[in-house]
mmCIF file of C-alpha atoms in Angstrom:
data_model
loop_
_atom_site.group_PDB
_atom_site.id
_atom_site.type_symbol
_atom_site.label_atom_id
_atom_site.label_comp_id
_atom_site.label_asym_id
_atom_site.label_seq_id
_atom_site.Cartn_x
_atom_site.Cartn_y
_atom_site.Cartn_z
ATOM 1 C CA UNK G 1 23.998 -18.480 -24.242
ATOM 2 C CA UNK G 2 23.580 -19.267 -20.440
ATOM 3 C CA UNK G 3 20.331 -20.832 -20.779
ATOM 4 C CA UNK G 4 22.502 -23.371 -24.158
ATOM 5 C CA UNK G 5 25.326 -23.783 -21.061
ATOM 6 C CA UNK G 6 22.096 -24.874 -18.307
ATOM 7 C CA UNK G 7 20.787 -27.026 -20.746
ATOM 8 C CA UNK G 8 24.211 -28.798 -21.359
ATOM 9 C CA UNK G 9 24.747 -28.118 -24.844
ATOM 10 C CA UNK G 10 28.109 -28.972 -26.171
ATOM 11 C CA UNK G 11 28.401 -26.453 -29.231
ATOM 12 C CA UNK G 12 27.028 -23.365 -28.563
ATOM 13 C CA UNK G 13 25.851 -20.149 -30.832
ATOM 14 C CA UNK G 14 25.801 -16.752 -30.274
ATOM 15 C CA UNK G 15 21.789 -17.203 -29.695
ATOM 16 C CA UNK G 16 21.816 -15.066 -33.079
ATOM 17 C CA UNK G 17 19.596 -12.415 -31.393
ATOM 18 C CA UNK G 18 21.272 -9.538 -33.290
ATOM 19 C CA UNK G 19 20.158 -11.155 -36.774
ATOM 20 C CA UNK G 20 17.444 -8.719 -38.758
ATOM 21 C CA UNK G 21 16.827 -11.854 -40.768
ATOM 22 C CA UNK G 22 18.464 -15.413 -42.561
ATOM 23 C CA UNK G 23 20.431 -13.226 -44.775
ATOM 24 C CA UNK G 24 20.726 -9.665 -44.417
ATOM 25 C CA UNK G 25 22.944 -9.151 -40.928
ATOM 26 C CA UNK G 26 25.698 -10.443 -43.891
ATOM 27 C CA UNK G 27 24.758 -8.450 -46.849
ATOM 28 C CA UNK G 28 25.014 -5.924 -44.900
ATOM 29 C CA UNK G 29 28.941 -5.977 -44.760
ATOM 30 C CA UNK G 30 28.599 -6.208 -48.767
ATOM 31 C CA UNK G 31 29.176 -4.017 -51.108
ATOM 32 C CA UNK G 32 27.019 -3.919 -54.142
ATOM 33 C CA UNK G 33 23.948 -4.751 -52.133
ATOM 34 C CA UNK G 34 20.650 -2.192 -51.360
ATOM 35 C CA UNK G 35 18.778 -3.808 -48.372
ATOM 36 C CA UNK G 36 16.870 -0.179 -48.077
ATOM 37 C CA UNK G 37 15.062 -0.292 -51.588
ATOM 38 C CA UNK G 38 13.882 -3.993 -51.733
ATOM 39 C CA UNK G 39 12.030 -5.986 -54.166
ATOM 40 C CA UNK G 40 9.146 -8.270 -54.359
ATOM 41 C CA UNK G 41 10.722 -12.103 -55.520
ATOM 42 C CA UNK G 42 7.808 -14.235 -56.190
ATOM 43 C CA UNK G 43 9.741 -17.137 -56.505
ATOM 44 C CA UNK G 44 11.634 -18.232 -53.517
ATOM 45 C CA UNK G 45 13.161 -21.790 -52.180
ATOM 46 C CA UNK G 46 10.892 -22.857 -54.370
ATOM 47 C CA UNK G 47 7.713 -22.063 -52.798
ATOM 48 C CA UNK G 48 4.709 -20.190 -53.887
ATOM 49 C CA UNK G 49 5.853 -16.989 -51.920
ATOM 50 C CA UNK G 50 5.868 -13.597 -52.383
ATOM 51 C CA UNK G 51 8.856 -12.096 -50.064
ATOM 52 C CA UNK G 52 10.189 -8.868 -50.123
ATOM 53 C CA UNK G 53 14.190 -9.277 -50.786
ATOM 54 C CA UNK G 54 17.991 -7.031 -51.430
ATOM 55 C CA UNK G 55 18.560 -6.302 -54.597
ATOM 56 C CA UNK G 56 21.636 -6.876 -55.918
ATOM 57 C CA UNK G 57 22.724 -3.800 -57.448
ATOM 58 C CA UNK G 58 26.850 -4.020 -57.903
ATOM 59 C CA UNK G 59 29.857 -6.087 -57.806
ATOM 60 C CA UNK G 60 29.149 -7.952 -54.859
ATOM 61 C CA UNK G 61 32.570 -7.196 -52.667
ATOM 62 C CA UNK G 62 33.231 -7.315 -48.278
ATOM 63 C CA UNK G 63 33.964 -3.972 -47.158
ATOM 64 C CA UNK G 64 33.965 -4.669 -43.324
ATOM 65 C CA UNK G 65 33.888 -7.832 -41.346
ATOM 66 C CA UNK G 66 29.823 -9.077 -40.402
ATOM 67 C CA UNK G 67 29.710 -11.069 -37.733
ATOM 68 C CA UNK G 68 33.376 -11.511 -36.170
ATOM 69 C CA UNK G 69 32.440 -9.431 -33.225
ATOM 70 C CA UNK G 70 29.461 -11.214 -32.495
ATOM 71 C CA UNK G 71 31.950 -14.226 -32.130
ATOM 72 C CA UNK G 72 34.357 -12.366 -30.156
ATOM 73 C CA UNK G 73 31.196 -10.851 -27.935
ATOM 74 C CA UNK G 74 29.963 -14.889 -27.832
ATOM 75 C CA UNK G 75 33.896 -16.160 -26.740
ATOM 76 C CA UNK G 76 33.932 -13.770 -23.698
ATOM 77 C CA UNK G 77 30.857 -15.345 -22.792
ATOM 78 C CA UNK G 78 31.724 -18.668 -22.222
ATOM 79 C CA UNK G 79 34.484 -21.230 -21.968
ATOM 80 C CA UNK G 80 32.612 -23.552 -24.367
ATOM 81 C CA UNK G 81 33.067 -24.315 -28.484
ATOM 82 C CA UNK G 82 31.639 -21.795 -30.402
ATOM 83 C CA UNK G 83 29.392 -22.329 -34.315
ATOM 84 C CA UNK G 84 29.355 -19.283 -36.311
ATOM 85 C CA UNK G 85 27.000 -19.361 -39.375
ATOM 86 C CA UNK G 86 27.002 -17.458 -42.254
ATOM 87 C CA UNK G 87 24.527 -17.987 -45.804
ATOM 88 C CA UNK G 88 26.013 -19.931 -48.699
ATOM 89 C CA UNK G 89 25.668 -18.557 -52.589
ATOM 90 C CA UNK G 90 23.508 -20.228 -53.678
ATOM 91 C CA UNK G 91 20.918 -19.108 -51.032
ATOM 92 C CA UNK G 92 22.232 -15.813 -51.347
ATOM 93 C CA UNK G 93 21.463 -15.840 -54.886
ATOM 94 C CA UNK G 94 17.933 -17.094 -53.739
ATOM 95 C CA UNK G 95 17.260 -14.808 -51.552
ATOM 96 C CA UNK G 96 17.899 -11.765 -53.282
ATOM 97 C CA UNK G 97 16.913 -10.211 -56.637
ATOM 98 C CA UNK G 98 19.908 -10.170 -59.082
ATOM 99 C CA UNK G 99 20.048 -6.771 -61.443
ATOM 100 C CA UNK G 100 23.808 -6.522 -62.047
ATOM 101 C CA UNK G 101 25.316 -10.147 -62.859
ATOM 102 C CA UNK G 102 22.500 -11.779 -65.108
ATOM 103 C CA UNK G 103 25.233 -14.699 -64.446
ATOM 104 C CA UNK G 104 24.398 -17.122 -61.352
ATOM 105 C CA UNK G 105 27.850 -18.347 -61.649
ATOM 106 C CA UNK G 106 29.507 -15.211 -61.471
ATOM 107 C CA UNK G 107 27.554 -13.966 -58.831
ATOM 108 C CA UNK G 108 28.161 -17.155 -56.985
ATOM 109 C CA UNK G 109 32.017 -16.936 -56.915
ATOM 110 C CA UNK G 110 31.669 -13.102 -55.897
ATOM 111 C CA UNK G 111 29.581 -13.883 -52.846
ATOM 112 C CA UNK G 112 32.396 -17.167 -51.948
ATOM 113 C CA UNK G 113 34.911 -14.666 -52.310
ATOM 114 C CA UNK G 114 33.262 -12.441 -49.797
ATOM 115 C CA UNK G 115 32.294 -15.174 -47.740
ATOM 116 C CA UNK G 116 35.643 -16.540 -47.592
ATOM 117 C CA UNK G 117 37.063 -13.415 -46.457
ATOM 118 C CA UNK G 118 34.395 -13.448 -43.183
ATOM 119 C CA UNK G 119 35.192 -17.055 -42.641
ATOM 120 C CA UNK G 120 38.943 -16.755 -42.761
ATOM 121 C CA UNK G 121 38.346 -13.710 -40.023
ATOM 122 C CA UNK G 122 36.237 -15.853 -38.145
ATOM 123 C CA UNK G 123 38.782 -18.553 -37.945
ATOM 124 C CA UNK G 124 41.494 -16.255 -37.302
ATOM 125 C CA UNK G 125 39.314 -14.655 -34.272
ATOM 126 C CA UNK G 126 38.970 -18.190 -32.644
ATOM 127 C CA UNK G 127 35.893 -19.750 -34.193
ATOM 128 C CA UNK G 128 35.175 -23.262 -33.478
ATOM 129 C CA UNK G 129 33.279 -24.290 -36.383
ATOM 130 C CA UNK G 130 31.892 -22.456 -39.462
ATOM 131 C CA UNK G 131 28.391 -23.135 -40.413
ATOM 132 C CA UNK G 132 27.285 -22.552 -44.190
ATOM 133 C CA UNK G 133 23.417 -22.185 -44.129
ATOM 134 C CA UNK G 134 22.531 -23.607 -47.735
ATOM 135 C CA UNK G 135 18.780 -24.411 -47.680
ATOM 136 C CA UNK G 136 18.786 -23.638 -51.471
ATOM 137 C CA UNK G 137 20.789 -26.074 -52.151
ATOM 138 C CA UNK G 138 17.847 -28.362 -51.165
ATOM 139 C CA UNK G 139 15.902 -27.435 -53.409
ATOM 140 C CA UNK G 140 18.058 -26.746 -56.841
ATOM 141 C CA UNK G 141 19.957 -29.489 -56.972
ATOM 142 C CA UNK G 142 20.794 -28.851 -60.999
ATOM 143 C CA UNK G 143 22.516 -25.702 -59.463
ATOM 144 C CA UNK G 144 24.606 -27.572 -57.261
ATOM 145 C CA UNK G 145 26.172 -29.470 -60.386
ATOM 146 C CA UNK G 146 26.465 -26.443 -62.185
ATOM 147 C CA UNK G 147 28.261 -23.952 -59.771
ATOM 148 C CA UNK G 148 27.251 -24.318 -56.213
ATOM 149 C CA UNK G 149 29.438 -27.157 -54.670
ATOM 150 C CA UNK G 150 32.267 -25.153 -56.916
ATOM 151 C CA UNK G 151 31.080 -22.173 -54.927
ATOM 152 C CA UNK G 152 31.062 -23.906 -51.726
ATOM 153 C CA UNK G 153 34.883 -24.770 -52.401
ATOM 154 C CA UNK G 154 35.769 -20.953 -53.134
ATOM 155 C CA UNK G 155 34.216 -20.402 -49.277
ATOM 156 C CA UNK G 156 36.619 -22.851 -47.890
ATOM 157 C CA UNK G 157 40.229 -21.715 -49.438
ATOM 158 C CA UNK G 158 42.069 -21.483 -46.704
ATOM 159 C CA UNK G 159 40.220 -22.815 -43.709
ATOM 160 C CA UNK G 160 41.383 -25.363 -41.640
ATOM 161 C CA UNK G 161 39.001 -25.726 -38.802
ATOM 162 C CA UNK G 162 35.787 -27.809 -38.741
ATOM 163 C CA UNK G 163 33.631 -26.050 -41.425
ATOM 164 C CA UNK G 164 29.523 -27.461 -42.146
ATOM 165 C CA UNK G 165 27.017 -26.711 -44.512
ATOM 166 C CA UNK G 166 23.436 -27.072 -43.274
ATOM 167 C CA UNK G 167 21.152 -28.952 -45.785
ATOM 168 C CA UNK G 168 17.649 -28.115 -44.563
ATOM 169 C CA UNK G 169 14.152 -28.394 -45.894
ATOM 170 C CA UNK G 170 12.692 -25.279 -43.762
ATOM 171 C CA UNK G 171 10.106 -25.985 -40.956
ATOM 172 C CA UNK G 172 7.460 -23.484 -41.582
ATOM 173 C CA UNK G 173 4.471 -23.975 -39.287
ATOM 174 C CA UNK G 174 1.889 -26.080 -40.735
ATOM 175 C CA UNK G 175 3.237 -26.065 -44.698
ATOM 176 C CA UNK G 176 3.980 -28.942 -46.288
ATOM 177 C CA UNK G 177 6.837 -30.749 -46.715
ATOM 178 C CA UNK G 178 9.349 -29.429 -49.616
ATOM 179 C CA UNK G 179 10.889 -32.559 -50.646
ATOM 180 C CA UNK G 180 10.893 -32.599 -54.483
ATOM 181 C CA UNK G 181 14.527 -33.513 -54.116
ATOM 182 C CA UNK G 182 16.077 -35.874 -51.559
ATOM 183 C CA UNK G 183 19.757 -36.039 -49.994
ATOM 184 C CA UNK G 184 21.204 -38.739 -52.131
ATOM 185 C CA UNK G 185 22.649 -37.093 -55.290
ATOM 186 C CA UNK G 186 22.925 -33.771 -53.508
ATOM 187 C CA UNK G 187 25.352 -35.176 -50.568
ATOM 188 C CA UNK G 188 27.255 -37.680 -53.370
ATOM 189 C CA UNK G 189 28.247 -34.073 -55.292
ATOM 190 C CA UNK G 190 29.302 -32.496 -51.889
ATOM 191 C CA UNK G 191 31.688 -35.065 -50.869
ATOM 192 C CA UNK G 192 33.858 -34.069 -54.077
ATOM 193 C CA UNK G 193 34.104 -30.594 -51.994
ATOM 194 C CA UNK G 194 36.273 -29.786 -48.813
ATOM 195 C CA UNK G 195 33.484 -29.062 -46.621
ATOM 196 C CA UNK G 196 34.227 -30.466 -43.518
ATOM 197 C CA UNK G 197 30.716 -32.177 -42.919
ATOM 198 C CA UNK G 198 26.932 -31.821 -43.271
ATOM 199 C CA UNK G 199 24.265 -30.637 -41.443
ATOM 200 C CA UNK G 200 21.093 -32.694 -42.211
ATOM 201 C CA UNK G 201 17.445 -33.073 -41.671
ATOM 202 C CA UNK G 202 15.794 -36.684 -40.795
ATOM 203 C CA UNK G 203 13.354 -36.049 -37.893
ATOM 204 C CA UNK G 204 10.777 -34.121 -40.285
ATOM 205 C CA UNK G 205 11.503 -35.570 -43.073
ATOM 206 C CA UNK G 206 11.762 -38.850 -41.836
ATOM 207 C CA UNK G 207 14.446 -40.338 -44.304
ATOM 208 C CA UNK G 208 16.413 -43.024 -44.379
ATOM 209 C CA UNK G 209 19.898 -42.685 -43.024
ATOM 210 C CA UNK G 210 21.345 -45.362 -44.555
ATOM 211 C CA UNK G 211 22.234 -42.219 -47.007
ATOM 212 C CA UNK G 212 24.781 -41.011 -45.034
ATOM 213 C CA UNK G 213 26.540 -44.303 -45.266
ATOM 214 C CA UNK G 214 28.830 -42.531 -48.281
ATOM 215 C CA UNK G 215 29.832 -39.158 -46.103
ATOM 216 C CA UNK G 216 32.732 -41.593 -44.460
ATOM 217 C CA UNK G 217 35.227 -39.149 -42.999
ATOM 218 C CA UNK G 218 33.024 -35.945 -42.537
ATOM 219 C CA UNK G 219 31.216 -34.280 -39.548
ATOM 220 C CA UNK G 220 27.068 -34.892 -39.579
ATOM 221 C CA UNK G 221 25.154 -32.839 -37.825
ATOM 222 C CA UNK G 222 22.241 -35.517 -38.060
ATOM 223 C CA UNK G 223 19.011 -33.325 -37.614
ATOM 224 C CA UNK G 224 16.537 -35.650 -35.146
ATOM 225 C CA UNK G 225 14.194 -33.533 -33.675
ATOM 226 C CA UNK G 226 11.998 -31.541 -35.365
ATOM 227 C CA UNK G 227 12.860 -28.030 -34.847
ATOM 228 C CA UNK G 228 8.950 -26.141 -35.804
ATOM 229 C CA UNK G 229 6.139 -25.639 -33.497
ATOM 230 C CA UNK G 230 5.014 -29.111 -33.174
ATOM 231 C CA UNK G 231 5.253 -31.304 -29.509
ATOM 232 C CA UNK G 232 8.371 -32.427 -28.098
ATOM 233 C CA UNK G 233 8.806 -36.223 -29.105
ATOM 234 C CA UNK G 234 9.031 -38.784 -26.867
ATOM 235 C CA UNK G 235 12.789 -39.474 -25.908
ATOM 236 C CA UNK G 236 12.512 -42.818 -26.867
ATOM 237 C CA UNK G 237 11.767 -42.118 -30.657
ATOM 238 C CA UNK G 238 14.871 -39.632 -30.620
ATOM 239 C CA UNK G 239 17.119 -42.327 -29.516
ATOM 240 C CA UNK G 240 16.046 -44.984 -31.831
ATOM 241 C CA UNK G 241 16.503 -42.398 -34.541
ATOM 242 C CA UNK G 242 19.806 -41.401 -33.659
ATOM 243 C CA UNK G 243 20.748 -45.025 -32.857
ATOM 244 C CA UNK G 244 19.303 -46.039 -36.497
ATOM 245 C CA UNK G 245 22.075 -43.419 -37.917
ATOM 246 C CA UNK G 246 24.774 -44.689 -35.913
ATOM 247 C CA UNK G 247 24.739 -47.532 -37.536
ATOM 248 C CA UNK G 248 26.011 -45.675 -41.089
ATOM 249 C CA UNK G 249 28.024 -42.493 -39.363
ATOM 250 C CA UNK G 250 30.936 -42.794 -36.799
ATOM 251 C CA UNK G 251 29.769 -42.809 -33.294
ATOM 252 C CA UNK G 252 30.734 -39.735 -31.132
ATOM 253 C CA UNK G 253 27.816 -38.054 -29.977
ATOM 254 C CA UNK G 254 27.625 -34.258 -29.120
ATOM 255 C CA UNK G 255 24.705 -31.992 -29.340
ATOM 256 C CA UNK G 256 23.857 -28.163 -30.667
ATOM 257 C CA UNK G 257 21.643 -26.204 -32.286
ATOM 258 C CA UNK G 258 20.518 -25.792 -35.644
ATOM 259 C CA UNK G 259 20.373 -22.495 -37.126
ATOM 260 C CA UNK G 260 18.399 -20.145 -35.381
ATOM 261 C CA UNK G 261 17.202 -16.600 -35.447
ATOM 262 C CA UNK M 1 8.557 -18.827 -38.106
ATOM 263 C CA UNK M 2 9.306 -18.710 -34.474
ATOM 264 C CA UNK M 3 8.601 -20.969 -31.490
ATOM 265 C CA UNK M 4 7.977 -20.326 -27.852
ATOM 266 C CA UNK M 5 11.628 -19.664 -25.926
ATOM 267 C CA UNK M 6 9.735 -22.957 -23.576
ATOM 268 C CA UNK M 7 9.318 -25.013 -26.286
ATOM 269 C CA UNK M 8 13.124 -24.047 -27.748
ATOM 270 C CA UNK M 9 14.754 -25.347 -24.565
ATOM 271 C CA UNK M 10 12.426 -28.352 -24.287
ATOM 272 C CA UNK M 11 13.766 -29.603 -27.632
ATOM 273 C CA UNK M 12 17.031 -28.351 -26.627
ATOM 274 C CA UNK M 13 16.636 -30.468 -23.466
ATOM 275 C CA UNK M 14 15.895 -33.228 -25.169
ATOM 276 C CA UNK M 15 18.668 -33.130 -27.013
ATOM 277 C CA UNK M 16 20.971 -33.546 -24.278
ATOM 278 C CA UNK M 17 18.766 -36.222 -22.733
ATOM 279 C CA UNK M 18 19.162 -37.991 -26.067
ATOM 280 C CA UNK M 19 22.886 -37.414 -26.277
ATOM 281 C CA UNK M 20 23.411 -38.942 -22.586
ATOM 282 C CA UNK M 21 20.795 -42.168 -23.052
ATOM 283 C CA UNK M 22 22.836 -42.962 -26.108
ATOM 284 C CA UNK M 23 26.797 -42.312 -24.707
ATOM 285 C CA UNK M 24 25.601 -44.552 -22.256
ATOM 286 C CA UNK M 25 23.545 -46.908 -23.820
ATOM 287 C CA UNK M 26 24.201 -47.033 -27.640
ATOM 288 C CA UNK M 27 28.091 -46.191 -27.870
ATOM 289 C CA UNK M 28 28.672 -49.072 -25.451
ATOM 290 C CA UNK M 29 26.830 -51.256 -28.005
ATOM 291 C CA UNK M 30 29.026 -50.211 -31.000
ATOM 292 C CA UNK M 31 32.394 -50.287 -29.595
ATOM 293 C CA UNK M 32 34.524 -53.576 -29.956
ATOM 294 C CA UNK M 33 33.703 -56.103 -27.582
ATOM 295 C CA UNK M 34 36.959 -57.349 -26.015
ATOM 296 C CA UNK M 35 37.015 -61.195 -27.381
#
């Protein structure tokens, strides 16, 4: 957190250190969830990958707040805004192996209505801005229509500060890019939702933001470097990528991290 | 995956570096010109 305040970072995280992994430092506050006994998912954000995942092996239901004193640990650190993030349902649902609901839908809701119950906490404990880490949503777009921007709403009853959910396309080293589906319809569905804004990925992709020209009174978190092992760009090409956005979003500039673990 | 903590705060640098070029550069270009 010192080292986000040196660099001059307006929005700052908890540096995330305490996460075990993308999902499970949540789950963990779940009940209905066995992160002891995992299982092998072969199929994954849509990629060829074998990973070893929870199972899902209840009524999904918060017994005990996750992350609210990592926020409260994070506040006493530092006079400046503070992000929170937590994992949406649908990439939840993706990134564990489901042998209780047999109903994506049904799971979806349970896991907003636990969500909802860490992000109210979070807001009442003094969080600046919530941060919904949907990669999935990237990638399934069909689920988005069916449950997953209804989902998204069930996280949101009730909060009133400025809430995001991050639309990435994962930077693993070297892989290629995992674009079968592209921001257009995806972000047109989510601005029937009350998400407050989006977090969004050009600088790898390398997309055109006219896109964002439709997301007219939300937040973007417009995504212009390239967060993965590859060399830091020159400044100039960051500006004129920003400065190419600017001309669709609103202009006030501030700067923070994406999610990180 | 993970990256180097130098290479985190390089990109995290640049970040800022953007941020300031274009407050002081880029915002002045979009707000209203006084006629």
């Amino acid at each position: 957190m010192r080292t986000q305040e040196q660099i001059g970072l307006d929005l700052l995280t908890d540096g995330e250190q305490r996460r075990t992994g993308f999902i499970n430092h949540i789950l963990a506050a779940f009940d209905g969830v066995d992160l002891t006994h995992e299982a092998v998912k072969a199929i994954y954000r849509r990629r060829a990958l074998e990973r070893s995942v929870p199972r899902v092996v209840g009524k999904i239901k918060r017994n005990k707040p996750a992350i609210v004193d990592d926020l409260r640990f994070a506040k006493a650190q530092t006079t400046k805004p503070i992000k929170m993030a937590v994992p949406g349902p649908m990439t939840v649902i993706d990134s564990t192996l489901d042998e209780t609901y047999n109903d994506e839908g049904a799971m979806a809701m349970d896991v907003a209505a636990a969500l909802n119950e860490e992000l109210r906490d979070l807001q009442a404990a003094g969080c600046d801005v919530l941060q919904i880490d949907e990669p999935a949503m990237t990638r399934y777009h069909e689920k988005v229509f069916e449950y997953g921007a209804r989902a998204l709403d069930r996280c949101l009853e009730g909060i009133q500060i400025p809430s995001i959910v991050h639309l990435c396309y994962g930077y693993p080293g070297g892989a290629g890019q995992q674009h079968e589906y592209e921001y257009p319809e995806l972000l047109q569905e989510l601005m029937k939702t009350k998400i407050g804004g989006f977090g969004v990925e050009f600088a790898r992709s390398n997309y055109d933001p006219a896109v964002l020209s439709i997301c007219k009174g939300r937040l973007v978190m417009f995504g212009c470097v390239d967060p993965s092992d590859t060399p830091v760009p020159p400044l100039a090409s960051v500006v004129t990528r920003v400065r190419e956005a600017l001309k669709y979003i609103e202009p006030k500039i501030s700067c923070s991290l994406p999610t990180v673990a | 995956m993970t990256i180097s903590r130098e290479l985190a705060n390089a990109k995290a640098r640049l970040l800022v570096d953007a941020a300031r070029e274009l407050r002081r550069t880029a915002l002045a270009w979009l707000e209203p010109q006084p006629r």
